[in-house]
Amino acid sequence: MASVMTEADLRARISAFLAEHDPAAAAGGGDADRLAFLRARFDAGLAWVHFPAGLGGLGAGRSLQPVADDAFAEAGAPDNRPGRIGIGLGMAAPTILVHGTDAQRSRFLRPLWTGEEVWCQLFSEPGAGSDLAGLGTRARRDGDDWVLDGQKVWTSMAHVARWAILLARTDPDVPKHAGLSYFVLDMTAPGVEVRPLRQLTGEAEFNEVYLTGARIPDAHRLGDVGDGWKVAQTTLMNERVSIGGGAMPREGGMIGVLAAAWRDNPGVRTPGMHDTVMRLWVRAEAARLTGLRVRQQLAAGAPGPDGSAVKLSFATLSQQISAAELDLLGDEGLRRDSWAMGRPEEVDFTGRDAGYRYLRAKGNSIEGGTSEVLRNIIAERVLGLPAEPRVDTRVAWKDLPR
Amino acid sequence: MASVMTEADLRARISAFLAEHDPAAAAGGGDADRLAFLRARFDAGLAWVHFPAGLGGLGAGRSLQPVADDAFAEAGAPDNRPGRIGIGLGMAAPTILVHGTDAQRSRFLRPLWTGEEVWCQLFSEPGAGSDLAGLGTRARRDGDDWVLDGQKVWTSMAHVARWAILLARTDPDVPKHAGLSYFVLDMTAPGVEVRPLRQLTGEAEFNEVYLTGARIPDAHRLGDVGDGWKVAQTTLMNERVSIGGGAMPREGGMIGVLAAAWRDNPGVRTPGMHDTVMRLWVRAEAARLTGLRVRQQLAAGAPGPDGSAVKLSFATLSQQISAAELDLLGDEGLRRDSWAMGRPEEVDFTGRDAGYRYLRAKGNSIEGGTSEVLRNIIAERVLGLPAEPRVDTRVAWKDLPR
Amino acid sequence: MSDLVLVSSADEQDLRSGVRDMLAAECTGQSVLAFVSSGADAYDAKLWRTVATGMGLAALLVPEAQGGAGAQYRAAAVVAEELGRAVAPVPFLSSAVVATTALGSSASHELLGRLASGELTASLAVPYGLWSAPPLLSAQYGAVTGSVRGVADALGADVLLVPADDGLYAVESAAARRTRIPSLDETRPLCDLELSEAPARLVAPLAAVPRALRVAAVMVAAEQVGVASWCLDTTVAYLKERYQFGRPVGSFQALKHRLADLWVELTQARAVVAYAVADLAAGGDDASVAASLAKIVGSEVAVRAAEECVQMHGGIGFTWEHPAHLYLKRAKATSVAYGSPDRHRARLATLVDLPLEAS
Amino acid sequence: MSDLVLVSSADEQDLRSGVRDMLAAECTGQSVLAFVSSGADAYDAKLWRTVATGMGLAALLVPEAQGGAGAQYRAAAVVAEELGRAVAPVPFLSSAVVATTALGSSASHELLGRLASGELTASLAVPYGLWSAPPLLSAQYGAVTGSVRGVADALGADVLLVPADDGLYAVESAAARRTRIPSLDETRPLCDLELSEAPARLVAPLAAVPRALRVAAVMVAAEQVGVASWCLDTTVAYLKERYQFGRPVGSFQALKHRLADLWVELTQARAVVAYAVADLAAGGDDASVAASLAKIVGSEVAVRAAEECVQMHGGIGFTWEHPAHLYLKRAKATSVAYGSPDRHRARLATLVDLPLEAS
């Protein structure tokens, strides 16, 4: 079904909108001005243009979104701080759109997009990392509510989030994939406790979330009872697309940091390190060009599987490059800015000091799907290699060894 | 049980023997003189001194063998051309010693050691490589004989061998490990056909052996019917010990070839290749020192598992080093001596030209147990990591998918 | 440069299918094996007629004025990749790419028309591993004297293009003494050339050589992508059907992960080569960087894929009868052709201002 | 050199057990974590008393004449390895190995006796990454002036050994301005030193420094073997008990193969370090080559083991609460200590006649 909205149509609508709503005034004004502008943009269907009319969009093609974003940016309009609400935009919103009821869509999407309400994701558990479907947080039905007990982990933004998307076990007596349901949890509800989770960089980007009798109204269930795994696929698919995504110039990202370190420190150069730097430069440029090609495939409507290559090589490269930077700098590279426990709301993998970059990069092959899981996915879904013998798919969840 | 034989005892016996049998005359004489000398050495128990008396040995400690070998070599005595009869010495002999009847030991060991009779090994099949226990060559009982049908592969020396150690399936109705028996096959028997197997170097070191109704008297069975897998373990254990074994000086083996290529060709040096050469030099020296340490552990009677590390890294290194040599030499390295199909009886991995070395090294991670199988062994037997789920150990061999 | 098109057009996909179908019929693993085992010919003449004349692919890089198809780099890269996938023993790279590009730098030359039609083949008389300035022979009174070692496809070429003192000369190959070298990759045989006052015509300036080498690096990288892709596909197919331990070998996770990594590397090589080809097609703003990148990444993935192909086939991969070794030899030989990855990284360092020495 | 003993004696095995048992009681992952998290101290003073005084291990490299145990390199390597296995925050390496070796080069010095007893600790005032000639401070009229960046364990040292114009000087550490640097490895903190006419005594010739660095490279390599071995053992144990997909994670072949490779590398590193230590103990015929080899191989295996340890622990390995990161930081920091593998490969190239440039 081809979209009827053309680029010219869209530009006309944006011009009209901007004529009525002064972007500069909104950007220069207070929070209320900013919010009013964003709400108006949403109501005009210019938020995510590929969403349906009435939900912040115009039912336009996905490829037109950059047109809108660029036009608003050029006009100096305030943005919705996408770095802060990435989980809402990238994971919760597409899931609510596909699996939510009309009431859920109307309630959640607008404040999600404007940034009034921050979202977080309560999927991973200490006992369920790569094997997400093995999770054990229980949701028991009680009247019109569900009562939650369990522990979630690796939750970024939980300490500022208003809402969470959450996966819980509603039936332990069936095989693990069949006993899950998907909910929206009010993070301000009683029985929800958020604790910072300090990571090896010293910072605490993430949280642990303890659920002790926390209640969720059944109206905040997304999808049918027992369909949680299916609903979560929508979330995870969108997560993978969003990681390692943006277009970059040559020497963008971590390789630019290493190249600068090389250029700025002629005194530490050696032939061996030169070889290392050049090998990494080539790999980084290859990865960058691959990303460029993936985006062209997407734009051409032929989304190949190459996106998984992008995420996998992003992790490997960021680790190798940050390690090489430390090797290059020698003991000067061991000097950190601080070990204090910060709580950053946005993460810059290339930021701070060389030690931070090296340590933070270790997370890139764990968060959002380990590199091992990604290799399994490539081997089985892309190359069509056979699965390993499975021992966990036909047994009731409660009877699995753990 | 400590050996009573001391090094001094042994040296005295050797001196006495050499006084009676002129080593120089034997070495300088014809084949008959050579053979007479070797037979006498065997009969004096100075062949493999750790073998029992009467079977070429003195029941001495294994660590005394180098004393005997060195003494005979220093005296200029003829040797039994160990490179040509390696399979007999390294694999058949220990297996016959442990599992053979007295009659079998008496018949086979003496001409095996003197080199009168060359042995080969008929284990691998086209359908059973890493999964040796899955082999399909059938042995059916017929009176006092067994009748063999099947195909064996990767048989070095089959074209000159008089005898073969052979593993065949005597019962397809039980799980695969339980249905095997172990035989000695007369390679001159009717129904045994040997064809050269050309390999990617252009040479044919190996053979395929076709068995079509070939008969083996039951008296040439080693171990009980159905115990073939157990008997084969003795053979394979001895194979692994013998691969990658000998002591080497620094820059011995493949790394010496690469180092010489570096020193002899200043015109092709680059910083990048220098880094590669140095990395490999370090790895090769580390592997060499590891071999030295393994031999000290063996001599101290504490044979650690480090021997598997030696075989695995030998394969990896020989491949990387020979590849680096080609990279270093550029198009000059592409010049081969010849593609003619030779039939070498002894193999020198470091011989011929750079292209030969690169190609031949590819076999090092396949022959005598693939590197993948070796990694499984290290992971499970050394590190104690759990086995993968098995689907093939409780099913009758004939019902396995293949 | 980010508006270069890195994905295939429908026409390019059609061309790919056409070439692949033809090769599936006329250039199988077994036929190449038979070609190499006999060691008799310099190239597969029948196959070359189909490629060059039948399908008109020798004309892709010949200017239209000389009867060619114009500088169709994107199409030529498709052909190079498919020929690599089949380790086809034909002089497409050496004659239709390298020699043709070198000649094409001259204003016009009647030789080009004959190369375009497939009537003649030519070979640039430089060592196969050349990546910088060529060794120059001596040219006097319309005759060339000297020797060149290890020239690709010169054995079967009708014309040699010889870099000499003041330009590139064309020499009838019959006027040269050619000695075939048993070469690691017998699908692209090397020979040594001796010229003794061989009659020669000046056909292009010496500047034609580096340009031809740049195009060669890109096209050989496309070929390497084809080599790698055959190796990956063949290994995956084999591991699906080969059973050991009661399971398809392809279900073992260690192999799966290595193949996943290989696929990632191949995906990246495709993108890098697509970029280098697109840049050439668009006029070559970034030609030096792109060519070196492509040659590095293509060489590495081809060698790795071929090595994994041999290893993962186990014993059968080590035999002469299985075609895997043809790919291993091609991959390793082309990895040093027109400059090894190491040489190209050194060049790249200068181009992108990451020098070893302080400036 | 091949008659050097590369396996442990019974005495060495007893020493290893003794140190390991003590550390299991007094230096756990949780105690080191608490030490690092507080960031208050320069080293764990209580643990150091046990190591240095209680077990007498500070005396291992002190000559017998100065109240030490003689140059017991083999024993010192056992201790270094076990302290590495526990990422123990004590100045054994910097004081009992590096400073002691530097001082030991002088004929005799009363300081040595006090270092041997554990009464005092000392630190050689050179940058932690030093691998060639040290930066020299200025010495005049019995006082030293200048600064040194990034000195290991100087923060808690009583005495600084400062390389200056004409020799190595001893300075009371209170006479220096010391600034603690938040360092990647807080179990061996770095600080910057500023000396302004600090009273100083000449205690050894400058030649003491390269010798101390050579011994340091070997002993830090032993420590790295300990780091790697903790990482491998801990990962293997975790993967046996951690279930995902209804199976122990350690049954997944891709992880098994990576750990098998790591074990091979560790086995080799053990052999290389054993060789370097045995060579030192035997007088050091091959000391330069052996030290560089050990530092390269030890650094690489420690970093790889620690990186695999973090990765294979998944999320928990990325947290502050799990001790894996202590090993990652120690491994990475010691990989540049006393010269990175890259620097040592460059040195080795000269030593074994594999020069980059034509001679």
mmCIF file of N, CA and C in Angstrom, chain D residues 239-309:
data_model
loop_
_atom_site.group_PDB
_atom_site.id
_atom_site.type_symbol
_atom_site.label_atom_id
_atom_site.label_comp_id
_atom_site.label_asym_id
_atom_site.label_seq_id
_atom_site.Cartn_x
_atom_site.Cartn_y
_atom_site.Cartn_z
ATOM 1 N N LEU D 239 30.504 -20.826 34.413
ATOM 2 C CA LEU D 239 29.791 -21.410 33.266
ATOM 3 C C LEU D 239 29.295 -22.825 33.561
ATOM 4 N N LYS D 240 29.862 -23.456 34.549
ATOM 5 C CA LYS D 240 29.335 -24.767 34.928
ATOM 6 C C LYS D 240 28.035 -24.641 35.702
ATOM 7 N N GLU D 241 27.903 -23.555 36.470
ATOM 8 C CA GLU D 241 26.719 -23.451 37.339
ATOM 9 C C GLU D 241 25.633 -22.548 36.765
ATOM 10 N N ARG D 242 25.989 -21.727 35.785
ATOM 11 C CA ARG D 242 25.006 -20.804 35.200
ATOM 12 C C ARG D 242 24.222 -21.539 34.125
ATOM 13 N N TYR D 243 22.908 -21.585 34.273
ATOM 14 C CA TYR D 243 22.048 -22.233 33.281
ATOM 15 C C TYR D 243 21.320 -21.192 32.455
ATOM 16 N N GLN D 244 21.298 -21.395 31.158
ATOM 17 C CA GLN D 244 20.434 -20.644 30.254
ATOM 18 C C GLN D 244 19.968 -21.652 29.218
ATOM 19 N N PHE D 245 18.746 -21.499 28.747
ATOM 20 C CA PHE D 245 18.198 -22.426 27.751
ATOM 21 C C PHE D 245 18.179 -23.869 28.283
ATOM 22 N N GLY D 246 18.025 -24.002 29.591
ATOM 23 C CA GLY D 246 17.936 -25.333 30.185
ATOM 24 C C GLY D 246 19.240 -26.106 30.209
ATOM 25 N N ARG D 247 20.360 -25.444 29.897
ATOM 26 C CA ARG D 247 21.667 -26.115 29.868
ATOM 27 C C ARG D 247 22.671 -25.270 30.626
ATOM 28 N N PRO D 248 23.695 -25.913 31.183
ATOM 29 C CA PRO D 248 24.785 -25.075 31.699
ATOM 30 C C PRO D 248 25.399 -24.302 30.531
ATOM 31 N N VAL D 249 25.655 -23.030 30.746
ATOM 32 C CA VAL D 249 26.192 -22.198 29.663
ATOM 33 C C VAL D 249 27.539 -22.749 29.182
ATOM 34 N N GLY D 250 28.249 -23.393 30.088
ATOM 35 C CA GLY D 250 29.543 -23.978 29.728
ATOM 36 C C GLY D 250 29.453 -25.161 28.786
ATOM 37 N N SER D 251 28.238 -25.593 28.450
ATOM 38 C CA SER D 251 28.119 -26.671 27.464
ATOM 39 C C SER D 251 28.003 -26.132 26.047
ATOM 40 N N PHE D 252 27.953 -24.810 25.898
ATOM 41 C CA PHE D 252 27.852 -24.236 24.550
ATOM 42 C C PHE D 252 29.235 -24.228 23.888
ATOM 43 N N GLN D 253 29.290 -24.826 22.704
ATOM 44 C CA GLN D 253 30.586 -25.118 22.094
ATOM 45 C C GLN D 253 31.406 -23.876 21.749
ATOM 46 N N ALA D 254 30.731 -22.801 21.355
ATOM 47 C CA ALA D 254 31.506 -21.615 20.976
ATOM 48 C C ALA D 254 32.293 -21.102 22.181
ATOM 49 N N LEU D 255 31.669 -21.116 23.351
ATOM 50 C CA LEU D 255 32.383 -20.679 24.547
ATOM 51 C C LEU D 255 33.469 -21.685 24.918
ATOM 52 N N LYS D 256 33.158 -22.962 24.779
ATOM 53 C CA LYS D 256 34.150 -23.989 25.102
ATOM 54 C C LYS D 256 35.409 -23.832 24.260
ATOM 55 N N HIS D 257 35.215 -23.571 22.990
ATOM 56 C CA HIS D 257 36.390 -23.446 22.123
ATOM 57 C C HIS D 257 37.212 -22.202 22.465
ATOM 58 N N ARG D 258 36.525 -21.125 22.790
ATOM 59 C CA ARG D 258 37.276 -19.920 23.165
ATOM 60 C C ARG D 258 38.056 -20.166 24.452
ATOM 61 N N LEU D 259 37.443 -20.871 25.388
ATOM 62 C CA LEU D 259 38.148 -21.142 26.643
ATOM 63 C C LEU D 259 39.285 -22.139 26.431
ATOM 64 N N ALA D 260 39.096 -23.074 25.518
ATOM 65 C CA ALA D 260 40.189 -24.004 25.207
ATOM 66 C C ALA D 260 41.375 -23.229 24.626
ATOM 67 N N ASP D 261 41.090 -22.307 23.726
ATOM 68 C CA ASP D 261 42.170 -21.490 23.155
ATOM 69 C C ASP D 261 42.849 -20.655 24.238
ATOM 70 N N LEU D 262 42.041 -20.131 25.121
ATOM 71 C CA LEU D 262 42.598 -19.325 26.211
ATOM 72 C C LEU D 262 43.485 -20.189 27.101
ATOM 73 N N TRP D 263 43.036 -21.397 27.355
ATOM 74 C CA TRP D 263 43.847 -22.308 28.177
ATOM 75 C C TRP D 263 45.188 -22.619 27.492
ATOM 76 N N VAL D 264 45.153 -22.792 26.191
ATOM 77 C CA VAL D 264 46.403 -23.025 25.459
ATOM 78 C C VAL D 264 47.334 -21.832 25.639
ATOM 79 N N GLU D 265 46.770 -20.646 25.486
ATOM 80 C CA GLU D 265 47.588 -19.441 25.609
ATOM 81 C C GLU D 265 48.155 -19.318 27.024
ATOM 82 N N LEU D 266 47.346 -19.659 28.005
ATOM 83 C CA LEU D 266 47.810 -19.574 29.390
ATOM 84 C C LEU D 266 48.899 -20.613 29.663
ATOM 85 N N THR D 267 48.718 -21.788 29.118
ATOM 86 C CA THR D 267 49.734 -22.837 29.262
ATOM 87 C C THR D 267 51.067 -22.369 28.691
ATOM 88 N N GLN D 268 50.994 -21.697 27.559
ATOM 89 C CA GLN D 268 52.219 -21.175 26.949
ATOM 90 C C GLN D 268 52.819 -20.059 27.797
ATOM 91 N N ALA D 269 51.965 -19.197 28.314
ATOM 92 C CA ALA D 269 52.471 -18.092 29.131
ATOM 93 C C ALA D 269 53.170 -18.645 30.373
ATOM 94 N N ARG D 270 52.605 -19.687 30.959
ATOM 95 C CA ARG D 270 53.262 -20.324 32.111
ATOM 96 C C ARG D 270 54.665 -20.795 31.746
ATOM 97 N N ALA D 271 54.780 -21.403 30.580
ATOM 98 C CA ALA D 271 56.079 -21.934 30.164
ATOM 99 C C ALA D 271 57.064 -20.791 29.927
ATOM 100 N N VAL D 272 56.599 -19.736 29.288
ATOM 101 C CA VAL D 272 57.488 -18.612 28.983
ATOM 102 C C VAL D 272 57.945 -17.927 30.264
ATOM 103 N N VAL D 273 57.032 -17.723 31.187
ATOM 104 C CA VAL D 273 57.404 -17.088 32.448
ATOM 105 C C VAL D 273 58.333 -18.009 33.245
ATOM 106 N N ALA D 274 58.020 -19.300 33.239
ATOM 107 C CA ALA D 274 58.890 -20.245 33.939
ATOM 108 C C ALA D 274 60.309 -20.166 33.382
ATOM 109 N N TYR D 275 60.390 -20.024 32.068
ATOM 110 C CA TYR D 275 61.706 -19.931 31.439
ATOM 111 C C TYR D 275 62.429 -18.648 31.869
ATOM 112 N N ALA D 276 61.714 -17.534 31.855
ATOM 113 C CA ALA D 276 62.337 -16.252 32.206
ATOM 114 C C ALA D 276 62.788 -16.262 33.664
ATOM 115 N N VAL D 277 61.982 -16.838 34.529
ATOM 116 C CA VAL D 277 62.328 -16.903 35.943
ATOM 117 C C VAL D 277 63.523 -17.830 36.138
ATOM 118 N N ALA D 278 63.483 -18.978 35.470
ATOM 119 C CA ALA D 278 64.592 -19.929 35.602
ATOM 120 C C ALA D 278 65.884 -19.317 35.088
ATOM 121 N N ASP D 279 65.786 -18.536 34.018
ATOM 122 C CA ASP D 279 66.968 -17.875 33.478
ATOM 123 C C ASP D 279 67.528 -16.857 34.470
ATOM 124 N N LEU D 280 66.638 -16.057 35.083
ATOM 125 C CA LEU D 280 67.081 -15.103 36.114
ATOM 126 C C LEU D 280 67.786 -15.846 37.241
ATOM 127 N N ALA D 281 67.134 -16.934 37.700
ATOM 128 C CA ALA D 281 67.677 -17.679 38.831
ATOM 129 C C ALA D 281 69.032 -18.267 38.492
ATOM 130 N N ALA D 282 69.239 -18.579 37.214
ATOM 131 C CA ALA D 282 70.498 -19.201 36.803
ATOM 132 C C ALA D 282 71.548 -18.176 36.396
ATOM 133 N N GLY D 283 71.244 -16.895 36.557
ATOM 134 C CA GLY D 283 72.258 -15.885 36.270
ATOM 135 C C GLY D 283 71.934 -14.983 35.096
ATOM 136 N N GLY D 284 70.906 -15.332 34.362
ATOM 137 C CA GLY D 284 70.423 -14.401 33.364
ATOM 138 C C GLY D 284 71.188 -14.373 32.060
ATOM 139 N N ASP D 285 71.599 -15.536 31.546
ATOM 140 C CA ASP D 285 72.285 -15.572 30.246
ATOM 141 C C ASP D 285 71.439 -15.008 29.125
ATOM 142 N N ASP D 286 70.125 -15.208 29.235
ATOM 143 C CA ASP D 286 69.222 -14.830 28.148
ATOM 144 C C ASP D 286 68.208 -13.817 28.676
ATOM 145 N N ALA D 287 68.661 -13.002 29.666
ATOM 146 C CA ALA D 287 67.709 -12.211 30.450
ATOM 147 C C ALA D 287 66.897 -11.230 29.610
ATOM 148 N N SER D 288 67.520 -10.568 28.658
ATOM 149 C CA SER D 288 66.785 -9.542 27.921
ATOM 150 C C SER D 288 65.715 -10.158 27.039
ATOM 151 N N VAL D 289 66.102 -11.199 26.318
ATOM 152 C CA VAL D 289 65.122 -11.875 25.463
ATOM 153 C C VAL D 289 64.007 -12.466 26.319
ATOM 154 N N ALA D 290 64.382 -13.148 27.384
ATOM 155 C CA ALA D 290 63.395 -13.833 28.208
ATOM 156 C C ALA D 290 62.430 -12.846 28.856
ATOM 157 N N ALA D 291 62.964 -11.704 29.308
ATOM 158 C CA ALA D 291 62.096 -10.727 29.969
ATOM 159 C C ALA D 291 61.087 -10.145 28.981
ATOM 160 N N SER D 292 61.552 -9.828 27.787
ATOM 161 C CA SER D 292 60.624 -9.268 26.801
ATOM 162 C C SER D 292 59.571 -10.300 26.399
ATOM 163 N N LEU D 293 60.015 -11.526 26.181
ATOM 164 C CA LEU D 293 59.059 -12.593 25.853
ATOM 165 C C LEU D 293 57.994 -12.723 26.929
ATOM 166 N N ALA D 294 58.450 -12.761 28.182
ATOM 167 C CA ALA D 294 57.518 -12.961 29.291
ATOM 168 C C ALA D 294 56.531 -11.801 29.373
ATOM 169 N N LYS D 295 57.047 -10.587 29.224
ATOM 170 C CA LYS D 295 56.170 -9.421 29.343
ATOM 171 C C LYS D 295 55.129 -9.399 28.221
ATOM 172 N N ILE D 296 55.532 -9.775 27.028
ATOM 173 C CA ILE D 296 54.587 -9.807 25.899
ATOM 174 C C ILE D 296 53.513 -10.864 26.135
ATOM 175 N N VAL D 297 53.948 -12.074 26.388
ATOM 176 C CA VAL D 297 53.009 -13.192 26.466
ATOM 177 C C VAL D 297 52.122 -13.062 27.705
ATOM 178 N N GLY D 298 52.731 -12.636 28.815
ATOM 179 C CA GLY D 298 51.949 -12.440 30.041
ATOM 180 C C GLY D 298 50.894 -11.355 29.874
ATOM 181 N N SER D 299 51.279 -10.240 29.267
ATOM 182 C CA SER D 299 50.333 -9.139 29.089
ATOM 183 C C SER D 299 49.167 -9.574 28.219
ATOM 184 N N GLU D 300 49.493 -10.270 27.138
ATOM 185 C CA GLU D 300 48.422 -10.622 26.207
ATOM 186 C C GLU D 300 47.447 -11.616 26.819
ATOM 187 N N VAL D 301 47.962 -12.595 27.541
ATOM 188 C CA VAL D 301 47.036 -13.586 28.086
ATOM 189 C C VAL D 301 46.206 -12.993 29.227
ATOM 190 N N ALA D 302 46.798 -12.108 30.006
ATOM 191 C CA ALA D 302 46.037 -11.525 31.113
ATOM 192 C C ALA D 302 44.879 -10.681 30.579
ATOM 193 N N VAL D 303 45.170 -9.852 29.581
ATOM 194 C CA VAL D 303 44.106 -8.996 29.038
ATOM 195 C C VAL D 303 43.024 -9.855 28.379
ATOM 196 N N ARG D 304 43.459 -10.831 27.618
ATOM 197 C CA ARG D 304 42.452 -11.656 26.938
ATOM 198 C C ARG D 304 41.607 -12.428 27.944
ATOM 199 N N ALA D 305 42.251 -12.971 28.958
ATOM 200 C CA ALA D 305 41.504 -13.746 29.958
ATOM 201 C C ALA D 305 40.519 -12.846 30.690
ATOM 202 N N ALA D 306 40.955 -11.652 31.042
ATOM 203 C CA ALA D 306 40.067 -10.759 31.789
ATOM 204 C C ALA D 306 38.917 -10.289 30.900
ATOM 205 N N GLU D 307 39.204 -10.036 29.647
ATOM 206 C CA GLU D 307 38.131 -9.603 28.741
ATOM 207 C C GLU D 307 37.119 -10.735 28.544
ATOM 208 N N GLU D 308 37.612 -11.956 28.392
ATOM 209 C CA GLU D 308 36.693 -13.091 28.243
ATOM 210 C C GLU D 308 35.913 -13.319 29.531
ATOM 211 N N CYS D 309 36.562 -13.097 30.652
ATOM 212 C CA CYS D 309 35.892 -13.277 31.939
ATOM 213 C C CYS D 309 34.701 -12.325 32.053
#
